[in-house]
PDB file of C-alpha atoms in Angstrom:
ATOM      1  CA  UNK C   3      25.271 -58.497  26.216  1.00 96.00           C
ATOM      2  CA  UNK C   4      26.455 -59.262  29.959  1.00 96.00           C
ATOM      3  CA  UNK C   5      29.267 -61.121  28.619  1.00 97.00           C
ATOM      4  CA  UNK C   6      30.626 -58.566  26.570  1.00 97.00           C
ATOM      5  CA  UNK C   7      29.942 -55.469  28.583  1.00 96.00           C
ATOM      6  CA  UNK C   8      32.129 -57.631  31.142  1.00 96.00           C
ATOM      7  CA  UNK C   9      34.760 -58.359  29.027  1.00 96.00           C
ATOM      8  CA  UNK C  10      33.814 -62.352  29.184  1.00 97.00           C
ATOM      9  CA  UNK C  11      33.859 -62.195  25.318  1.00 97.00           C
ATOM     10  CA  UNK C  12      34.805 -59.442  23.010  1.00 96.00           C
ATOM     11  CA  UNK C  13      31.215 -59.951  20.876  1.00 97.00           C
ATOM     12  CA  UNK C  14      28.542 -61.808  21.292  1.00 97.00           C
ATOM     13  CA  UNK C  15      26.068 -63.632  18.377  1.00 96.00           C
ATOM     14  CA  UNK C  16      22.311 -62.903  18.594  1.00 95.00           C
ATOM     15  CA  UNK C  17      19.651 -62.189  16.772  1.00 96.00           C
ATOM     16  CA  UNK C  18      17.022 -58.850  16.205  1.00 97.00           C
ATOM     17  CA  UNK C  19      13.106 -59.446  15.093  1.00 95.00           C
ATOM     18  CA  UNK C  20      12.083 -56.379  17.042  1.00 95.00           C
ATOM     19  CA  UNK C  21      14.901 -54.751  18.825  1.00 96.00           C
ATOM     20  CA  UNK C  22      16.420 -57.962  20.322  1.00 96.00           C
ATOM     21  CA  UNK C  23      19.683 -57.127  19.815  1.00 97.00           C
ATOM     22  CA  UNK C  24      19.897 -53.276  20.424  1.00 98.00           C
ATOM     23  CA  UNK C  25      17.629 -53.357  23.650  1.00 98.00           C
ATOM     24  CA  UNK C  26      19.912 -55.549  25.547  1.00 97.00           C
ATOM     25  CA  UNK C  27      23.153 -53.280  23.657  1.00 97.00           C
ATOM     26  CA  UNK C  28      21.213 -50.460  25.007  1.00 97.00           C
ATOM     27  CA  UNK C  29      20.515 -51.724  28.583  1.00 96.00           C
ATOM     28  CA  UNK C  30      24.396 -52.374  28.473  1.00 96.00           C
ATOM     29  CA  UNK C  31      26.403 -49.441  27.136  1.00 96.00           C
ATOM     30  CA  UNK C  32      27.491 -51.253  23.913  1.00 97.00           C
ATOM     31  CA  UNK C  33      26.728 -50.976  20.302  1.00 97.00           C
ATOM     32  CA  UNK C  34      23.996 -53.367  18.994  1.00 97.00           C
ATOM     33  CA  UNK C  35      23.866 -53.447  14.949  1.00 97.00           C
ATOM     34  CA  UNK C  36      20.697 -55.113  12.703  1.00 97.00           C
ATOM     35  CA  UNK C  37      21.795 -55.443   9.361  1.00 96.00           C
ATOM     36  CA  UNK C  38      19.183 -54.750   6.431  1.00 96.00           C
ATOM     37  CA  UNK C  39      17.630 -57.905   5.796  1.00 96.00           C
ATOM     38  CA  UNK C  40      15.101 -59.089   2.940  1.00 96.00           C
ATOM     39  CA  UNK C  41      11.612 -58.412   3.716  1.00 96.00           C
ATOM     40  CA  UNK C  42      10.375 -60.547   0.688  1.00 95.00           C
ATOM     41  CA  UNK C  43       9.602 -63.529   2.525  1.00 93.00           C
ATOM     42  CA  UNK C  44       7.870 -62.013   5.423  1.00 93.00           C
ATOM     43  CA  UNK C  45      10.974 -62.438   7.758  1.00 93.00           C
ATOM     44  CA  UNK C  46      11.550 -60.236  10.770  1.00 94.00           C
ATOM     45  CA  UNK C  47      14.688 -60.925  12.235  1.00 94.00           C
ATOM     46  CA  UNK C  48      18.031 -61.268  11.011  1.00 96.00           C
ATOM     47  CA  UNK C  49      21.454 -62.171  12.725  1.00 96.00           C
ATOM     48  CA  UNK C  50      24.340 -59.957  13.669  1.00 94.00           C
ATOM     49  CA  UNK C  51      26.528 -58.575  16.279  1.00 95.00           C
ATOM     50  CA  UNK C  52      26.618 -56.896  19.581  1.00 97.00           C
ATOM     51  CA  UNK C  53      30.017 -55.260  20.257  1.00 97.00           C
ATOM     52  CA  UNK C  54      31.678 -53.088  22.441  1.00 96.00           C
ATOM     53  CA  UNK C  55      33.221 -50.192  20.013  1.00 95.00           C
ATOM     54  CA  UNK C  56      32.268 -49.194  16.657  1.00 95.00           C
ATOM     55  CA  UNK C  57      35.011 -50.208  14.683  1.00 94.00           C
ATOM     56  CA  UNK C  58      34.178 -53.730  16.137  1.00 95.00           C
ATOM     57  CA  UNK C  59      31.065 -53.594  14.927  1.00 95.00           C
ATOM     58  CA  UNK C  60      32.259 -52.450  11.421  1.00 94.00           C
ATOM     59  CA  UNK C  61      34.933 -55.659  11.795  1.00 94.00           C
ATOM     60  CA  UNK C  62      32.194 -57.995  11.785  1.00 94.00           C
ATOM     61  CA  UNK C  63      29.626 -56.631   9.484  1.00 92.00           C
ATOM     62  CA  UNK C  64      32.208 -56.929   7.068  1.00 91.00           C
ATOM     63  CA  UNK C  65      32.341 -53.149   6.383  1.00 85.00           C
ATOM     64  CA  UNK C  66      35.879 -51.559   5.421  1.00 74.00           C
ATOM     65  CA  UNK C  67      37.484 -48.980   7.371  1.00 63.00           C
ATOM     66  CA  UNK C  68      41.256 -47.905   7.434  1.00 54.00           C
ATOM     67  CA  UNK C  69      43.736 -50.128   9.527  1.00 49.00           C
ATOM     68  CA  UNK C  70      45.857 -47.015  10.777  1.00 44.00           C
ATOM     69  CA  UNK C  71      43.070 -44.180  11.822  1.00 45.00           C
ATOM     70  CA  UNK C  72      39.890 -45.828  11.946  1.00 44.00           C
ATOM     71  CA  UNK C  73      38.066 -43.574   9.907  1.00 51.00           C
ATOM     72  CA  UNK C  74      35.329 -44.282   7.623  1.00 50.00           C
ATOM     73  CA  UNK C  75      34.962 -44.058   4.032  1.00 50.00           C
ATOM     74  CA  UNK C  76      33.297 -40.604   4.055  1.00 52.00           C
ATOM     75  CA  UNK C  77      29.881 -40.893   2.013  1.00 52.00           C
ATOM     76  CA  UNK C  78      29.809 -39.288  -1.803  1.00 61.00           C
ATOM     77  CA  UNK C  79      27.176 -36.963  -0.359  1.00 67.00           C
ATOM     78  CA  UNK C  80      25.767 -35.320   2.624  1.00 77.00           C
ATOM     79  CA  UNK C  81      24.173 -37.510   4.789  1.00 91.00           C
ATOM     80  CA  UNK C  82      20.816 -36.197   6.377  1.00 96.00           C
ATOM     81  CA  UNK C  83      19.706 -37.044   9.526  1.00 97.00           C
ATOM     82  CA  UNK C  84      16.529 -37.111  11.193  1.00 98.00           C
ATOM     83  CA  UNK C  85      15.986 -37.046  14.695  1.00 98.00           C
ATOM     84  CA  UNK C  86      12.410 -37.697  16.718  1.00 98.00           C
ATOM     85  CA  UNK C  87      11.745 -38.491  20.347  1.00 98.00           C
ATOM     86  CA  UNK C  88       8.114 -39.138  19.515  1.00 98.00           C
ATOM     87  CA  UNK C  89       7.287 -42.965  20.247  1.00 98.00           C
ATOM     88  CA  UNK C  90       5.942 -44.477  17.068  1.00 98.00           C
ATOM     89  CA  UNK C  91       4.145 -47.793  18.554  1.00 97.00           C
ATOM     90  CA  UNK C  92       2.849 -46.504  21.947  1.00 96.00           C
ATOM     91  CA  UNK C  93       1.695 -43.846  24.831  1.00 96.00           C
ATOM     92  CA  UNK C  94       4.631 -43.629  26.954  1.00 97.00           C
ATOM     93  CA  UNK C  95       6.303 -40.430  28.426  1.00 97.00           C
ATOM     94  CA  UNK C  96       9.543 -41.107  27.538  1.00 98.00           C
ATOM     95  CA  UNK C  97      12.097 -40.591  30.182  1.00 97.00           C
ATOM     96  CA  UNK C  98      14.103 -36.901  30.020  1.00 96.00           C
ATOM     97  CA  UNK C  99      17.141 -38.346  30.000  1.00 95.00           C
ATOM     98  CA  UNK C 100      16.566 -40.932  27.404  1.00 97.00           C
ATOM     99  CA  UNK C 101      15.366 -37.941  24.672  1.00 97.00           C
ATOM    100  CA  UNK C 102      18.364 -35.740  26.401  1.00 96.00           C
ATOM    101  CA  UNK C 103      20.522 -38.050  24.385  1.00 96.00           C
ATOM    102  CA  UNK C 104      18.558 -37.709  21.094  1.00 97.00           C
ATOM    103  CA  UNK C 105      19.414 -33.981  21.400  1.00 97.00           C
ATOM    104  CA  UNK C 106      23.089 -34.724  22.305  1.00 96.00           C
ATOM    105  CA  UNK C 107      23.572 -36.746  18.979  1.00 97.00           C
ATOM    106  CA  UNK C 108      21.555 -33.854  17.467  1.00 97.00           C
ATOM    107  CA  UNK C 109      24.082 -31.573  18.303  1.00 96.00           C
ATOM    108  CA  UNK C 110      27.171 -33.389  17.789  1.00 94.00           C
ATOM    109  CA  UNK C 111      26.488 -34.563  14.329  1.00 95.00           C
ATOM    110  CA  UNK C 112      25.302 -31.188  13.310  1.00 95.00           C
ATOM    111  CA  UNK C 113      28.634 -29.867  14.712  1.00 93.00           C
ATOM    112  CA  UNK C 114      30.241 -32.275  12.784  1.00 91.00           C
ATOM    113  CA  UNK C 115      28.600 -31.345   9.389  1.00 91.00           C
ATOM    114  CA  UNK C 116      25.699 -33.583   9.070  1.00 94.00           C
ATOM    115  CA  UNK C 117      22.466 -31.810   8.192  1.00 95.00           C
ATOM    116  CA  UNK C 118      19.947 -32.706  11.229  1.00 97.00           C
ATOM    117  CA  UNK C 119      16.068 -31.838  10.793  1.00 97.00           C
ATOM    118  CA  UNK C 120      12.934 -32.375  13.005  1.00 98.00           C
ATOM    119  CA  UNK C 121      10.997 -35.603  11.107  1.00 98.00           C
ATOM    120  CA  UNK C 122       7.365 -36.395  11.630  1.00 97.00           C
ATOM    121  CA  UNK C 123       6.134 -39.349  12.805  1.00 97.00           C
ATOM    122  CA  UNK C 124       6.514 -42.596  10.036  1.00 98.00           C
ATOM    123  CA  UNK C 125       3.331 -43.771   9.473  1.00 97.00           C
ATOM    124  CA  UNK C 126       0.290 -41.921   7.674  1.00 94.00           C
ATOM    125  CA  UNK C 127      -2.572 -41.248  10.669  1.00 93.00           C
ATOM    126  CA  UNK C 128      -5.171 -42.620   7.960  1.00 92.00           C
ATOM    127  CA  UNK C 129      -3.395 -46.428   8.624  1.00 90.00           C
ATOM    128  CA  UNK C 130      -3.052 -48.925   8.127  1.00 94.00           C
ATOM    129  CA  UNK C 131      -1.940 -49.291  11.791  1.00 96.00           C
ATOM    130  CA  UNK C 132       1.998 -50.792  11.795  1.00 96.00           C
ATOM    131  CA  UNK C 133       2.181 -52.069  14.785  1.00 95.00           C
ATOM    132  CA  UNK C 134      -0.722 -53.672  14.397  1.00 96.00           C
ATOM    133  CA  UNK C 135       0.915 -55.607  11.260  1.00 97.00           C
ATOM    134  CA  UNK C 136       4.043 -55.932  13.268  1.00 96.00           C
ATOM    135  CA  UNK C 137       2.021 -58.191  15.791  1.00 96.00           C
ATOM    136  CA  UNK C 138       0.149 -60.213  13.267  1.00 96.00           C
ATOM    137  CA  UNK C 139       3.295 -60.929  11.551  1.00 96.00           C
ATOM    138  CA  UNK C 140       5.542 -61.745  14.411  1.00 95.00           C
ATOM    139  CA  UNK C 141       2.594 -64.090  16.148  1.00 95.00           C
ATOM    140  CA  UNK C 142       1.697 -65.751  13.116  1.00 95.00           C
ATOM    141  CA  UNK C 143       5.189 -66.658  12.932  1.00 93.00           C
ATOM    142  CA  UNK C 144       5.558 -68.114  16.325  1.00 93.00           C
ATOM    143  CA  UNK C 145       2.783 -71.251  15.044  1.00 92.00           C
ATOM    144  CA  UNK C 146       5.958 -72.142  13.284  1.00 90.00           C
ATOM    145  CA  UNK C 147       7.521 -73.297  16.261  1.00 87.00           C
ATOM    146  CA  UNK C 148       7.737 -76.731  17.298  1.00 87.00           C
ATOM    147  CA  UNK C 149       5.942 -77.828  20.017  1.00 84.00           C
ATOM    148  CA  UNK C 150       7.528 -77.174  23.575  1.00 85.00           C
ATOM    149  CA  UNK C 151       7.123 -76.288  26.906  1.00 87.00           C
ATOM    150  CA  UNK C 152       7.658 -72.433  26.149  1.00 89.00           C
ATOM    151  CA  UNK C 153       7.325 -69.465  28.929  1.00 91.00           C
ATOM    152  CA  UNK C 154       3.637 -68.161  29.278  1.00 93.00           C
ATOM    153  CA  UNK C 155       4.359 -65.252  27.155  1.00 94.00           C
ATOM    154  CA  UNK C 156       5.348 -67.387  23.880  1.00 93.00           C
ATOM    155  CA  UNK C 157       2.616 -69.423  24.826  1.00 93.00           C
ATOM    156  CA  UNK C 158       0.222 -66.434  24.576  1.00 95.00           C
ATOM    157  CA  UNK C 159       2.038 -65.305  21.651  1.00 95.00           C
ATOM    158  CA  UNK C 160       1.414 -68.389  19.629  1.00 94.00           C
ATOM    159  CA  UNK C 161      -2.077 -68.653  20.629  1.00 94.00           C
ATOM    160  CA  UNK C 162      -2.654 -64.975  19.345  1.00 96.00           C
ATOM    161  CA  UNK C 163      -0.990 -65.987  15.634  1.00 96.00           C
ATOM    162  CA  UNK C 164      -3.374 -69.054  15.588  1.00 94.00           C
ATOM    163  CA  UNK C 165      -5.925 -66.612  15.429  1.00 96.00           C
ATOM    164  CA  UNK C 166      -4.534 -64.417  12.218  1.00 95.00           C
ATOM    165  CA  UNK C 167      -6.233 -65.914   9.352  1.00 96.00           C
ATOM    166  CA  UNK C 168      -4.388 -66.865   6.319  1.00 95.00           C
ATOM    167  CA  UNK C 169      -6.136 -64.155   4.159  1.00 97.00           C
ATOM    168  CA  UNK C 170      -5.421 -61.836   7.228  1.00 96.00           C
ATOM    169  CA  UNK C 171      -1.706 -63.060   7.316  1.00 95.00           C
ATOM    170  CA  UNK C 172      -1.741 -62.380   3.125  1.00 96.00           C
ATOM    171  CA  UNK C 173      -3.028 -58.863   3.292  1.00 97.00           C
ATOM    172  CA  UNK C 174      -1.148 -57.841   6.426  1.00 97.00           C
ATOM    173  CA  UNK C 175       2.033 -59.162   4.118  1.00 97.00           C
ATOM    174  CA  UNK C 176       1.214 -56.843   1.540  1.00 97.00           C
ATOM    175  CA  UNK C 177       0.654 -53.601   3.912  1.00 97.00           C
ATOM    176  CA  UNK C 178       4.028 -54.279   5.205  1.00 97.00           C
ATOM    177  CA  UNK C 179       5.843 -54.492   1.523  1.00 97.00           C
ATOM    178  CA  UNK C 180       3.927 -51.252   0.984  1.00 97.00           C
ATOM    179  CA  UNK C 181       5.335 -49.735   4.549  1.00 97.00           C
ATOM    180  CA  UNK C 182       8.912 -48.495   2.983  1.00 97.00           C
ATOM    181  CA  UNK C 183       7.517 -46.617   0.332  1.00 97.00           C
ATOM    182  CA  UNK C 184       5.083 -44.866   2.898  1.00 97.00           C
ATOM    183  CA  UNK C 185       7.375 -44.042   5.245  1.00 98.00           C
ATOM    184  CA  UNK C 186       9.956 -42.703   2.649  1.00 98.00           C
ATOM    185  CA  UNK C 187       7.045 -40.436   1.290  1.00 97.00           C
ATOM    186  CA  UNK C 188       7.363 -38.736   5.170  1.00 97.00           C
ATOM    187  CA  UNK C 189      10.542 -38.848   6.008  1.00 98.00           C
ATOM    188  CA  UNK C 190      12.598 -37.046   3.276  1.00 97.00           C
ATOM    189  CA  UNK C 191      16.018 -37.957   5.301  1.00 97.00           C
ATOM    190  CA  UNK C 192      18.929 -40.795   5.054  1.00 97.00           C
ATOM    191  CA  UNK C 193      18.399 -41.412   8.545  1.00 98.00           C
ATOM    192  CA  UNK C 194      16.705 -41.353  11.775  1.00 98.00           C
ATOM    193  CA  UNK C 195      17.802 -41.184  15.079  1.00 98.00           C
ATOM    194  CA  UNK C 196      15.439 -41.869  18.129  1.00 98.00           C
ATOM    195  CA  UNK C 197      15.990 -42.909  21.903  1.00 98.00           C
ATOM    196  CA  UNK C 198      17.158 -46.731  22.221  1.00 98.00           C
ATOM    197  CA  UNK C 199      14.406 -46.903  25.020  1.00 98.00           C
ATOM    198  CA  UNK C 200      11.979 -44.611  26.371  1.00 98.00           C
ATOM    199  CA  UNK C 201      13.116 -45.619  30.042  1.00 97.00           C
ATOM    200  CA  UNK C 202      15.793 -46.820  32.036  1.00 96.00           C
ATOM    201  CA  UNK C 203      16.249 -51.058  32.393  1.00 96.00           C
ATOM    202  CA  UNK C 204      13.552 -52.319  34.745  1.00 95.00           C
ATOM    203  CA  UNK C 205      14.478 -54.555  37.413  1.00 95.00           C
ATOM    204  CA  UNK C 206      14.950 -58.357  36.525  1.00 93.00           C
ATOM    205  CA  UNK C 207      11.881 -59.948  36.835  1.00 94.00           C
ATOM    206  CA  UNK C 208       9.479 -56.423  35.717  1.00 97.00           C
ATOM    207  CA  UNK C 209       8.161 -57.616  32.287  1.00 96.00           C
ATOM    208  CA  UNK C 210       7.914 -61.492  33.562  1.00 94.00           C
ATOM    209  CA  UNK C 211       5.920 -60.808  36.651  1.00 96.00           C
ATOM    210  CA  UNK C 212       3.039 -59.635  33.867  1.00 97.00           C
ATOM    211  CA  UNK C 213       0.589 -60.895  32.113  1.00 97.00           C
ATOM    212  CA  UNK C 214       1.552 -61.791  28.843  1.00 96.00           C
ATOM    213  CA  UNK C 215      -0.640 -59.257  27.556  1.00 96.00           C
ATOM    214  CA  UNK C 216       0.373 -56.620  29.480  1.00 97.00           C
ATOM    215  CA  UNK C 217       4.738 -57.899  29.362  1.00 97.00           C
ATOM    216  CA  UNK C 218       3.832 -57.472  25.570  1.00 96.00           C
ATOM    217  CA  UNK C 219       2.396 -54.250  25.685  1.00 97.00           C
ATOM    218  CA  UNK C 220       5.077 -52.680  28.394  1.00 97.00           C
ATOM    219  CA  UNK C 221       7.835 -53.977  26.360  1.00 96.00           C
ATOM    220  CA  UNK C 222       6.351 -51.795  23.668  1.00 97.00           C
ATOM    221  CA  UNK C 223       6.064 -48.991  25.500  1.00 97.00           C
ATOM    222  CA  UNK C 224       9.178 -49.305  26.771  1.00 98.00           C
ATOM    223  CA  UNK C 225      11.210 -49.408  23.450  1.00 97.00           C
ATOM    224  CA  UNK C 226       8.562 -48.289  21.074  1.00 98.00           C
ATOM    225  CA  UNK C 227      10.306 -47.109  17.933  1.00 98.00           C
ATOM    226  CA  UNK C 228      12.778 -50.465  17.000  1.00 98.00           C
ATOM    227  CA  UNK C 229      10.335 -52.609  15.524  1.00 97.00           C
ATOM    228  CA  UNK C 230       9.827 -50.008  12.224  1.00 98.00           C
ATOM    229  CA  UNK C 231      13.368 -51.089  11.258  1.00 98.00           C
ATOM    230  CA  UNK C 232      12.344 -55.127  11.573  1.00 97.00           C
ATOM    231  CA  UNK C 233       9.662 -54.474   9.696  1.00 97.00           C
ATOM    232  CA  UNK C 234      11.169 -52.186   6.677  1.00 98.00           C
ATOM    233  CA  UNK C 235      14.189 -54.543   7.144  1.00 97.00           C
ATOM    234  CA  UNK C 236      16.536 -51.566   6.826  1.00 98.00           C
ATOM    235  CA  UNK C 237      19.272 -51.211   8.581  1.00 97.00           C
ATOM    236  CA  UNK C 238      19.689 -50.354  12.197  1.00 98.00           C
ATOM    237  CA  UNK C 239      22.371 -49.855  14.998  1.00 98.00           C
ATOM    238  CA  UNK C 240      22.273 -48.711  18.956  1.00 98.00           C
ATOM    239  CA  UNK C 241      24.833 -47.224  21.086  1.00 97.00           C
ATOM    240  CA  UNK C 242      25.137 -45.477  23.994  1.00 96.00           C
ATOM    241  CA  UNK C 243      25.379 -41.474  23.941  1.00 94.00           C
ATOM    242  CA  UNK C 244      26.791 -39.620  27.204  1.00 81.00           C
ATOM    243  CA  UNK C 245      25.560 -36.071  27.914  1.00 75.00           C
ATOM    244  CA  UNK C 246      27.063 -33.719  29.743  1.00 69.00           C
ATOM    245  CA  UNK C 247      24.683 -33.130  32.856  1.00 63.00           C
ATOM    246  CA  UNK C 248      24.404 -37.016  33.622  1.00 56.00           C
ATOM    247  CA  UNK C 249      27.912 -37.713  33.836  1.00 60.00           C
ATOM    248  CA  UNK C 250      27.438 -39.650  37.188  1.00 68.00           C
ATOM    249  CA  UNK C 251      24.819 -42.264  35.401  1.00 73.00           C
ATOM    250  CA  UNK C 252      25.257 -44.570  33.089  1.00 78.00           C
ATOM    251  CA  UNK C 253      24.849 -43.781  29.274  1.00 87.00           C
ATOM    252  CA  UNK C 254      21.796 -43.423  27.449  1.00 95.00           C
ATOM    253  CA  UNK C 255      21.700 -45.348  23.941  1.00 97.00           C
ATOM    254  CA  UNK C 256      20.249 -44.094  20.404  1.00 98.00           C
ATOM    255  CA  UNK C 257      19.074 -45.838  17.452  1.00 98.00           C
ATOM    256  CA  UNK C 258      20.603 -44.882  14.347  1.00 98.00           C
ATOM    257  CA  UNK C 259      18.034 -46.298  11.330  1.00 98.00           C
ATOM    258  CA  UNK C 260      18.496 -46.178   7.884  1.00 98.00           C
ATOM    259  CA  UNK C 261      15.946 -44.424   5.642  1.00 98.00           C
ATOM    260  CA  UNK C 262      18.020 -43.894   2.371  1.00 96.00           C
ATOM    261  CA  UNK C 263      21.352 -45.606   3.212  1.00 95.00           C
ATOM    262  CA  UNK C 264      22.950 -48.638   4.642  1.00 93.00           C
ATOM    263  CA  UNK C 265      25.161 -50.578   7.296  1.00 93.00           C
ATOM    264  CA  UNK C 266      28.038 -48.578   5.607  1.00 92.00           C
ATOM    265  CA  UNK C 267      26.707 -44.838   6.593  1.00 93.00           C
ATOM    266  CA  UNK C 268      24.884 -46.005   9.601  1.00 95.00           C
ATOM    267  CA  UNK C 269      28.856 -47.437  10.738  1.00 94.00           C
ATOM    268  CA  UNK C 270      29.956 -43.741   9.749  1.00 92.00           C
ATOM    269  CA  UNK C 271      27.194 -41.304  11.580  1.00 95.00           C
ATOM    270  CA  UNK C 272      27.989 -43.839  14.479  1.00 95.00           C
ATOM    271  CA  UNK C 273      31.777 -43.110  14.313  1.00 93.00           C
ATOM    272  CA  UNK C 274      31.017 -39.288  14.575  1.00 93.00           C
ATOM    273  CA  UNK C 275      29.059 -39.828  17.735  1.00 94.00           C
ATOM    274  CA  UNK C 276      31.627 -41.966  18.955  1.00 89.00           C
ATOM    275  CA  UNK C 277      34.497 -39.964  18.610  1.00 82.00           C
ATOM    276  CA  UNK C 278      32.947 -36.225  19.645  1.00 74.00           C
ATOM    277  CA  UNK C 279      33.309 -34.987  23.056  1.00 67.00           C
ATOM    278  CA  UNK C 280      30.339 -34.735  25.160  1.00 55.00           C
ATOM    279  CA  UNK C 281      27.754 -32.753  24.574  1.00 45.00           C
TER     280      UNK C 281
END
């Protein structure tokens, strides 16, 4: 993300199992894109981009746009859009600034003819809990990897999936196939747009100076909405979003996901942020 925020490279490879390429996009100022990926196989992560415009992002996901204006194709119907500053996986007080830019994007897409409506959190408050199958699925996962002299946190990490049993690792697989459906039954939008992060970058060294524990559970807390979109494999993409009374500091960043639409329309709501003066 460095490298391309620099201009060392004009992209950069990397891969996203819970935000890994839109947190650092975010903590950069670029745009960081997940494609939708197949769920089927329990898989979390898939491979992709992180880019410093839009259209560069469209480029390389293979999505067509015209040559001469750079303007999507316009989708056969209105898109609706969802917006929430409400963290889905943990108690944090998310920053003023960081939700500041949720409203921004409110307000430009709506002024560009979007329809934009509150949405309620994603999961239902009688469970199952999906974060909690989040972490069972991405620790199970790590036993998978070879032996090695990891940091302390995968070390911790793969210790906590040796624990999930393999009738625990079956039934959490079948709460997550039934997450989609769920969280379509709440959210009666095409998309949903949330804060990137619910606080500004910590300083190098923050999360690693922690136990692993407690670098797990800050990480959450401090981008505690990505994850949803790893585990529903639908598409996702950050960017950053200016507003108009923090013109001095760097951008803020907002997640775009898909609810009832792809890398196509997610490309296309981004492209209306990207081109409308600031808030």
């Amino acid at each position: 993300a460095v490298a391309v925020a620099t201009g060392v490279v004009p992209a950069a490879l990397g891969s996203d199992g819970g935000g890994s390429i839109r947190v650092p996009a975010a903590c950069c100022g670029l745009v960081g894109l997940k494609p939708a990926h197949d769920i089927a196989g329990g898989n979390l992560s898939t491979p992709a981009f992180l880019t410093r415009t839009v259209d560069d992002a469209a480029l390389l996901a293979g999505v067509p746009f015209s040559a001469t204006s750079h303007d999507f194709r316009r989708s056969q119907r209105p898109l609706r859009i969802g917006v929430t500053v409400s963290p889905f996986h943990a108690e944090v007080d998310v920053d003023k600034r960081w939700a500041d830019g949720v409203w921004a994007a409110a307000d430009q897409l709506t002024n560009a003819g979007y329809d934009v409506v509150e949405v309620p959190g994603p999961y239902n408050p009688a469970g199952p809990d999906a974060f909690e199958i989040f972490r069972r699925t991405i620790t199970r996962m790590s036993t998978k990897l070879p032996q090695a002299d990891y940091s302390e946190i995968v070390q911790w990490i793969r210790a906590c999936g040796e624990k999930v049993t393999s009738p625990e690792a079956a039934e959490t697989h079948q709460q997550r196939l039934a997450l989609p459906g769920a969280i379509r039954s709440r959210w009666k939008v095409d998309a949903v747009i949330t804060p990137t992060l619910a606080f500004d970058p910590p300083r190098i060294g923050y999360f690693s100076a922690l136990e692993p524990w407690e670098d797990f559970d800050e990480q959450t807390r401090w981008t505690p909405w990505l994850s949803l979109w790893n585990l529903t494999g639908w598409a996702s993409l950050s960017m950053p979003i200016a507003t108009e009374n923090n013109t001095d500091l760097p951008a803020t960043s907002v997640n775009i996901g898909a609810v009832r639409c792809g890398e196509t329309e997610l490309l296309e709501i981004a492209r209306a942020l990207e081109a409308a003066p600031t808030a």
